[in-house]
Amino acid sequence: MLGPNGYGAVQVSPPQEHVVLPGEGHPWWQDYQPVSYSIDNTRRGSRAEFADMVARCRDAGVRIYVDAVVNHMTGSGSVGSGPGSAGSTYAKYEYPAVPYGDGDFGDCRRDIADGTDPAEVQGCELVALSDLDTGSAHVRGAVADYLNDLIGLGVAGFRVDAVKHVPAADLAAIYARLDEVPGYGGRPYIFQEVLDGGGPESIRPPGYTHLGDVIDERYHDQVGAQIRDGRLDSVLETVRTGMAVESDQAVVFVDNHDSQRSDPSISYQAMGQRHVLAQALTLAQPYGTPKVMSSYRFESTAQGPPSTGTEAGNPAGAITAPTDCSGERWFCEHRDLNAMPTFTNAVGEAPAVERAEDGAARIAFDRGERGFAAFNASGSGWTVTSATGLPDGRYCDVANGTIGADGACDSAGYAVSGGEVTVTVPPNGAVALHVDALCAEG
Ligand code: LM2
Ligand code: CA
């Protein structure tokens, strides 16, 4: 029940035709090597299945954002083993199903050597992936056609992959061709992955904020590590002073599909309940647009997702209920957050005001007069009486309760009276109250 519990959108992995690499055990990263822009027969299912998913989510008030791979096509390695997931033949620099040919790729046919030189970063190859000449009209048109095909199905936004490797002017030309999203009106929401590896601003996050939002990986690096280490008392100061761009330009998260593997100590798999706390605090703090991770267990970094898709080669083999969170394979971290995303929506831009603290691991703060939240990174419960700007009333605890389709919350909640509230925060847990989730009278 994503919609009633506050989720506005879901990001899905790349849905275009991709390489299939049985020789490498069907790694998860097949999806990041496009073979064509067909969305039929990929890990996201058939075209009809994908379209049905988008439509059903839209009907439930939840948008779909697609991870758009636009910088490159396939790499070296198992390339010769084709065809792609939808059956298209290809070779590096030749993708007849798009069609792209040799002339649609840049001249620098080697890996990026100097990660601070824009010409290299944008014109050479990222981990040997054939680098599209996004300056050309043909490439821009093909990419825009792909994105518009998705928009036509109701896709409402894009996480644009590897943006640092594409000149801002090329992205501007592609985005300018995008259609309005049917049903919602307006252009798709765009947020861009710009890893900050130094160099001039043109290849750093501020160089792309005029085109859309940007992912601020500093949040994962700094705040993610603070929460992992139980230093909750540093979080608000860090998000006020240490981030890369303005709050309304940033997308933030505790971890994503890359960091889970490159920085595994900050993940549900490593942190357990502390990770639930980390994501709840991310939804409550004031910086950026928060994104929640929901993922699966893996034993090796390349291991692909539990899948009923076109390949049966994943380690666990085919399973009949790919979204079954009760099993051992999917963690479904989002379910542990209950109705916490409604807190983010309810408080909006309201500023954080520190209200209580007990050592480094326990904090409570208001968001203006719209929300109050408390977090406890210790192993025992924390009962605290705190001042709060919330109006008198009895509030649902959205960190521990869910909201049903009828709008009713299933938590007992807490009473605010005379500018004061007493809450008991579970070990490695949270309590969160806001003005849009009051308990029924009684
Ligand atoms: C991203 N953002 O900029 C994605 O978030 C990240 O997950 C992607 O890398 C990357 N950019 C390219 O889209 C993943 C994965 C890589 C993998 C690539 C391509 O992290 O390990 O590279 O996808 O599938 C793999 C091999 C690599 C090889 C490359 C080309 O790991 O060793 O390079 O394929 O064959 C020779
Ligand atoms: Ca490039």
XYZ file of C-alpha atoms and ligand atoms in Angstrom:
479
model
C 0.000 0.000 0.000
C 2.441 2.631 -1.175
C 0.031 5.471 -1.967
C -1.813 5.837 1.363
C 1.490 5.568 3.236
C 2.918 8.579 1.449
C 5.063 7.321 -1.402
C 4.767 9.622 -4.411
C 6.754 7.533 -6.839
C 8.814 4.397 -7.369
C 12.118 4.293 -9.252
C 12.485 1.187 -11.411
C 15.680 -0.291 -12.838
C 16.520 0.305 -16.517
C 13.712 -1.188 -18.646
C 15.385 -1.145 -22.072
C 16.736 -4.237 -23.847
C 19.996 -5.218 -22.208
C 22.851 -7.681 -22.567
C 22.366 -11.190 -21.225
C 25.513 -12.621 -19.662
C 25.074 -16.248 -18.595
C 28.854 -16.666 -18.590
C 29.032 -14.143 -15.766
C 26.052 -15.552 -13.869
C 23.469 -13.007 -15.059
C 24.834 -10.129 -12.944
C 22.448 -7.378 -11.829
C 24.396 -4.889 -13.952
C 23.272 -6.406 -17.259
C 20.509 -3.803 -17.111
C 23.050 -0.954 -17.448
C 24.260 -2.154 -20.869
C 21.579 -1.221 -23.427
C 21.309 -3.189 -26.660
C 18.253 -1.314 -27.971
C 15.451 0.861 -26.632
C 12.859 -1.896 -26.903
C 11.127 -2.386 -23.578
C 9.790 -5.772 -24.588
C 11.408 -8.757 -22.901
C 13.719 -7.321 -20.292
C 14.088 -7.895 -16.572
C 11.092 -5.585 -16.256
C 8.975 -8.091 -18.175
C 7.168 -7.721 -21.476
C 6.090 -4.353 -22.816
C 2.496 -5.150 -21.868
C 3.507 -6.116 -18.334
C 5.559 -2.965 -17.911
C 2.733 -0.775 -19.211
C 0.278 -2.519 -16.901
C 2.537 -1.890 -13.901
C 2.804 1.817 -14.752
C -0.960 2.123 -15.177
C -1.811 0.288 -11.971
C 0.593 2.440 -9.982
C -0.835 5.593 -11.541
C -4.334 4.482 -10.551
C -3.035 4.075 -6.991
C -1.538 7.582 -7.037
C 2.067 6.372 -7.345
C 4.270 7.591 -10.197
C 6.933 5.512 -11.931
C 10.398 6.978 -12.517
C 12.642 5.085 -14.929
C 16.409 4.764 -14.582
C 17.442 6.092 -18.018
C 20.793 4.923 -19.403
C 21.686 7.479 -22.071
C 25.475 7.830 -21.971
C 26.431 4.500 -23.426
C 25.460 1.118 -24.807
C 27.347 -2.156 -24.180
C 30.837 -2.833 -22.920
C 33.562 -5.329 -23.540
C 33.674 -8.705 -21.868
C 30.891 -11.139 -22.732
C 29.688 -8.973 -25.592
C 30.156 -11.588 -28.279
C 27.651 -13.890 -26.634
C 24.555 -11.861 -27.699
C 21.769 -11.445 -28.634
C 20.178 -8.984 -26.217
C 17.302 -9.821 -23.915
C 14.758 -9.036 -26.641
C 16.638 -10.984 -29.277
C 18.406 -8.095 -31.035
C 21.829 -8.743 -32.467
C 24.617 -6.322 -31.593
C 28.335 -5.781 -31.341
C 30.177 -3.017 -29.533
C 29.496 0.187 -31.573
C 26.827 -1.574 -33.716
C 23.213 -1.721 -32.530
C 21.035 -2.242 -35.609
C 17.791 -2.389 -33.611
C 18.057 1.309 -32.612
C 19.749 1.835 -35.127
C 23.183 3.042 -34.003
C 26.340 2.450 -36.025
C 30.010 3.139 -35.608
C 29.601 6.855 -36.385
C 27.216 7.388 -33.470
C 30.012 6.902 -30.940
C 32.789 9.214 -29.860
C 36.323 9.018 -31.169
C 37.960 8.304 -27.822
C 37.646 4.537 -27.752
C 39.368 3.843 -24.498
C 38.628 4.187 -20.788
C 38.495 7.540 -19.057
C 41.980 8.094 -17.676
C 41.747 11.520 -15.997
C 38.495 11.777 -14.049
C 38.834 15.533 -13.613
C 39.179 16.426 -17.313
C 35.733 17.143 -18.822
C 36.819 16.144 -22.332
C 37.897 12.717 -21.060
C 35.046 12.226 -18.594
C 32.450 13.037 -21.217
C 34.095 11.848 -24.432
C 35.898 8.653 -23.438
C 34.484 5.379 -22.136
C 33.070 4.663 -18.674
C 34.235 1.147 -17.740
C 34.692 0.286 -21.428
C 31.042 1.033 -22.320
C 30.621 2.299 -25.908
C 30.186 6.045 -25.464
C 27.362 7.639 -27.443
C 28.010 10.859 -29.344
C 25.210 12.721 -27.584
C 26.155 15.839 -29.537
C 24.683 14.330 -32.701
C 21.105 14.950 -33.796
C 20.542 11.265 -34.519
C 21.569 10.126 -31.030
C 19.600 12.889 -29.341
C 16.558 11.930 -31.376
C 16.858 8.220 -30.607
C 17.255 8.839 -26.883
C 14.340 11.303 -26.830
C 12.160 8.837 -28.761
C 12.935 6.181 -26.145
C 12.060 8.461 -23.242
C 8.910 9.664 -25.004
C 7.861 6.060 -25.586
C 8.010 5.578 -21.805
C 6.213 8.867 -21.157
C 3.483 7.691 -23.512
C 2.940 4.723 -21.208
C 2.594 7.099 -18.261
C 6.154 7.098 -16.905
C 6.343 10.379 -14.995
C 10.042 10.888 -14.410
C 13.615 9.766 -14.932
C 16.689 9.034 -12.867
C 19.257 9.827 -15.522
C 22.282 7.554 -15.247
C 25.939 8.599 -15.481
C 25.087 12.258 -16.097
C 28.580 13.535 -15.355
C 29.627 11.708 -18.510
C 27.189 13.613 -20.739
C 27.679 17.340 -21.511
C 24.919 19.476 -19.964
C 24.146 21.009 -23.361
C 23.437 17.554 -24.817
C 21.077 16.704 -21.988
C 19.351 20.065 -22.379
C 18.717 19.275 -26.048
C 17.315 15.827 -25.186
C 15.117 17.072 -22.317
C 13.742 19.840 -24.551
C 12.258 17.176 -26.814
C 10.359 15.382 -24.053
C 6.581 15.241 -24.117
C 4.267 16.173 -21.299
C 3.219 13.281 -19.093
C -0.339 12.239 -19.952
C -2.716 12.495 -17.030
C -0.407 14.574 -14.859
C 0.338 17.484 -17.163
C 3.747 19.054 -17.306
C 7.132 17.632 -18.138
C 8.551 14.552 -16.436
C 10.430 14.971 -13.161
C 14.167 14.659 -13.771
C 16.863 13.796 -11.271
C 20.391 13.170 -12.374
C 23.188 10.981 -11.105
C 26.266 13.217 -10.927
C 28.982 11.537 -8.877
C 31.309 14.176 -7.515
C 34.821 13.188 -8.546
C 36.292 16.675 -8.520
C 37.322 18.740 -11.524
C 35.525 21.825 -12.806
C 31.896 22.587 -12.037
C 30.769 21.359 -15.476
C 31.272 17.755 -14.321
C 30.089 18.275 -10.743
C 26.538 18.453 -9.291
C 26.166 22.256 -9.536
C 26.837 21.982 -13.281
C 23.525 20.203 -13.842
C 21.041 21.796 -11.439
C 19.702 24.113 -14.172
C 18.412 20.993 -15.956
C 16.804 19.118 -13.074
C 17.535 17.848 -9.591
C 20.775 16.037 -8.792
C 21.615 13.144 -6.501
C 23.727 14.386 -3.594
C 25.924 11.425 -2.682
C 27.361 13.380 0.257
C 24.209 12.496 2.143
C 24.976 8.776 1.867
C 28.670 9.306 2.582
C 28.321 11.569 5.603
C 24.854 11.234 7.100
C 24.629 7.537 6.258
C 27.886 6.932 8.129
C 26.793 9.072 11.092
C 23.600 7.094 11.572
C 25.400 3.782 11.080
C 27.788 4.849 13.852
C 25.034 6.069 16.174
C 26.012 9.726 15.905
C 22.515 11.081 15.364
C 23.435 14.333 17.118
C 25.543 15.380 14.082
C 22.894 14.839 11.421
C 20.991 18.132 11.433
C 24.181 20.183 11.476
C 25.581 18.183 8.555
C 22.528 18.619 6.363
C 22.466 22.344 7.138
C 26.073 23.042 6.276
C 27.751 20.145 4.481
C 25.706 19.308 1.399
C 26.518 19.889 -2.274
C 23.565 21.904 -3.594
C 20.403 23.671 -2.408
C 17.832 21.505 -0.655
C 15.245 21.904 -3.412
C 17.761 20.656 -6.010
C 18.877 17.509 -4.199
C 17.754 13.883 -4.069
C 19.137 12.012 -1.053
C 19.242 8.431 0.187
C 20.949 6.256 2.774
C 22.082 3.793 0.114
C 21.437 2.851 -3.505
C 22.187 -0.083 -5.770
C 25.792 1.021 -6.294
C 26.669 2.044 -2.736
C 25.254 -1.186 -1.308
C 28.086 -2.902 -3.137
C 30.871 -0.318 -2.953
C 30.137 0.692 0.665
C 28.293 -2.322 2.082
C 28.497 -1.293 5.745
C 25.680 1.168 5.008
C 22.920 -1.206 3.951
C 20.052 -3.153 5.442
C 22.046 -6.326 4.983
C 24.756 -4.973 7.320
C 22.765 -2.652 9.588
C 19.430 -4.387 10.087
C 17.081 -2.308 12.247
C 19.590 0.593 12.341
C 19.025 0.932 8.596
C 15.274 1.253 9.174
C 16.052 4.077 11.599
C 18.407 5.645 9.027
C 15.740 5.702 6.336
C 13.105 7.033 8.761
C 15.440 9.854 9.809
C 16.161 10.569 6.152
C 12.430 11.008 5.581
C 12.201 13.377 8.572
C 15.253 15.641 8.129
C 14.907 18.797 6.035
C 17.487 18.410 3.210
C 16.593 17.258 -0.286
C 13.950 14.960 -1.699
C 14.370 11.625 0.075
C 14.498 8.294 -1.726
C 14.082 5.001 0.111
C 15.975 1.821 -0.779
C 14.142 -1.496 -1.052
C 16.362 -4.364 -2.084
C 17.335 -8.022 -1.925
C 19.850 -10.227 -0.156
C 23.044 -10.991 -2.057
C 26.073 -13.133 -1.319
C 28.326 -11.743 -4.054
C 28.266 -8.181 -5.371
C 27.329 -9.209 -8.920
C 24.395 -11.408 -7.896
C 21.235 -10.572 -9.791
C 17.747 -10.092 -8.359
C 15.352 -12.888 -7.508
C 13.552 -12.972 -10.800
C 10.873 -14.568 -12.864
C 12.220 -12.707 -15.865
C 13.497 -13.956 -19.144
C 16.574 -15.568 -17.702
C 16.361 -18.478 -15.321
C 19.996 -18.209 -14.435
C 19.857 -16.221 -11.234
C 21.370 -17.962 -8.253
C 18.080 -18.733 -6.590
C 16.386 -19.760 -9.806
C 12.871 -18.720 -10.738
C 10.418 -18.021 -7.957
C 6.686 -17.731 -8.276
C 6.121 -14.611 -6.186
C 8.806 -12.058 -7.040
C 7.351 -9.484 -4.660
C 6.957 -11.820 -1.722
C 8.543 -9.995 1.208
C 7.995 -12.857 3.605
C 10.736 -14.928 2.017
C 14.461 -14.679 2.477
C 15.323 -12.994 -0.792
C 13.637 -9.600 -0.860
C 14.233 -7.356 2.134
C 11.390 -4.951 1.240
C 12.881 -2.280 3.496
C 10.075 0.135 2.613
C 7.557 -1.967 4.499
C 9.410 -1.401 7.768
C 8.950 2.358 7.348
C 5.192 2.091 7.742
C 3.573 5.487 7.014
C 6.756 7.500 7.551
C 6.686 9.034 4.025
C 3.475 10.846 4.996
C 5.630 12.789 7.472
C 7.837 14.121 4.665
C 4.779 15.209 2.697
C 3.095 16.822 5.693
C 6.038 18.919 6.896
C 7.108 20.227 3.477
C 9.724 22.942 3.815
C 9.164 23.580 7.521
C 12.509 24.058 9.299
C 13.986 21.543 11.739
C 14.033 22.752 15.359
C 16.015 20.649 17.844
C 13.842 19.710 20.822
C 15.559 16.971 22.831
C 18.820 15.038 22.966
C 20.241 12.291 25.178
C 23.840 11.516 24.333
C 24.918 11.148 20.714
C 22.426 8.425 19.817
C 19.082 10.023 20.739
C 17.535 13.118 19.199
C 14.124 14.693 18.770
C 13.140 17.628 16.598
C 10.171 19.504 15.262
C 9.537 20.444 11.660
C 8.025 23.852 12.242
C 4.614 23.398 13.802
C 3.756 20.546 11.447
C 5.694 17.578 12.740
C 7.634 16.111 15.661
C 9.989 13.134 15.354
C 12.314 11.295 17.733
C 15.078 8.802 16.925
C 16.905 6.341 19.134
C 20.067 4.592 17.905
C 20.623 2.784 21.191
C 19.741 -0.762 22.160
C 17.142 0.186 24.749
C 13.895 2.119 24.565
C 13.963 5.911 25.127
C 11.073 7.532 26.936
C 11.333 11.293 26.622
C 9.146 14.255 27.469
C 9.835 17.007 24.974
C 8.629 20.455 24.046
C 6.952 20.579 20.649
C 5.312 23.170 18.444
C 2.554 20.754 17.419
C -0.960 21.907 18.305
C -2.789 19.980 21.024
C -4.293 16.722 19.816
C -3.823 13.001 19.574
C -1.474 12.030 16.769
C -0.908 8.795 14.911
C 2.688 7.548 15.195
C 3.452 7.197 11.486
C 6.861 5.597 12.123
C 5.142 2.603 13.715
C 1.673 2.644 12.216
C 0.379 2.248 8.700
C -2.450 4.089 6.997
C -5.119 2.058 5.248
C -7.016 2.806 2.056
C -9.718 4.407 4.241
C -7.156 6.847 5.665
C -7.252 5.325 9.133
C -3.986 4.823 11.009
C -3.434 1.661 13.031
C -1.105 3.114 15.691
C -2.302 4.065 19.159
C -0.448 7.322 18.847
C 0.528 10.032 21.311
C -1.180 13.053 22.844
C 0.284 16.551 22.583
C -0.896 18.854 25.319
C 0.237 22.354 26.207
C 3.281 22.236 23.947
C 4.572 18.993 25.384
C 4.604 15.348 24.378
C 5.901 12.171 26.013
C 6.922 9.382 23.630
C 8.690 6.047 23.935
C 11.078 5.447 21.046
C 11.890 1.761 20.401
C 15.515 0.561 20.313
C 16.985 1.526 16.913
C 13.629 3.024 16.120
C 11.644 6.192 15.607
C 8.447 7.945 16.604
C 6.920 10.488 14.209
C 3.821 12.662 14.576
C 2.410 15.159 12.103
C -0.592 17.374 11.549
C -2.021 15.346 8.658
C -2.310 12.124 10.689
C -4.453 12.697 13.745
C -5.988 9.757 15.568
C -9.741 9.407 15.477
C -11.543 10.895 18.527
C -12.164 8.450 21.286
C 25.889 4.181 -13.150
N 25.781 5.398 -12.836
O 26.530 6.325 -13.368
C 25.128 3.128 -12.474
O 24.549 3.609 -11.277
C 26.049 1.966 -12.270
O 25.378 0.947 -11.571
C 26.555 1.478 -13.628
O 27.560 0.461 -13.487
C 27.224 2.593 -14.403
N 26.753 3.881 -14.141
C 27.063 2.345 -15.894
O 25.701 2.525 -16.260
C 27.098 -0.877 -13.458
C 28.071 -1.708 -12.653
C 29.353 -1.928 -13.429
C 29.044 -2.538 -14.793
C 28.137 -1.529 -15.533
C 27.745 -2.016 -16.921
O 28.368 -1.058 -11.424
O 30.179 -2.854 -12.691
O 30.225 -2.753 -15.515
O 26.922 -1.359 -14.776
O 27.007 -3.215 -16.848
C 30.416 -4.080 -16.018
C 31.664 -4.716 -15.415
C 32.898 -3.924 -15.830
C 32.989 -3.883 -17.357
C 31.676 -3.294 -17.901
C 31.649 -3.313 -19.426
O 31.529 -4.721 -13.983
O 34.057 -4.561 -15.309
O 34.082 -3.024 -17.736
O 30.557 -4.059 -17.430
O 31.724 -4.629 -19.895
C 35.117 -3.643 -18.495
Ca 29.820 10.303 -22.626
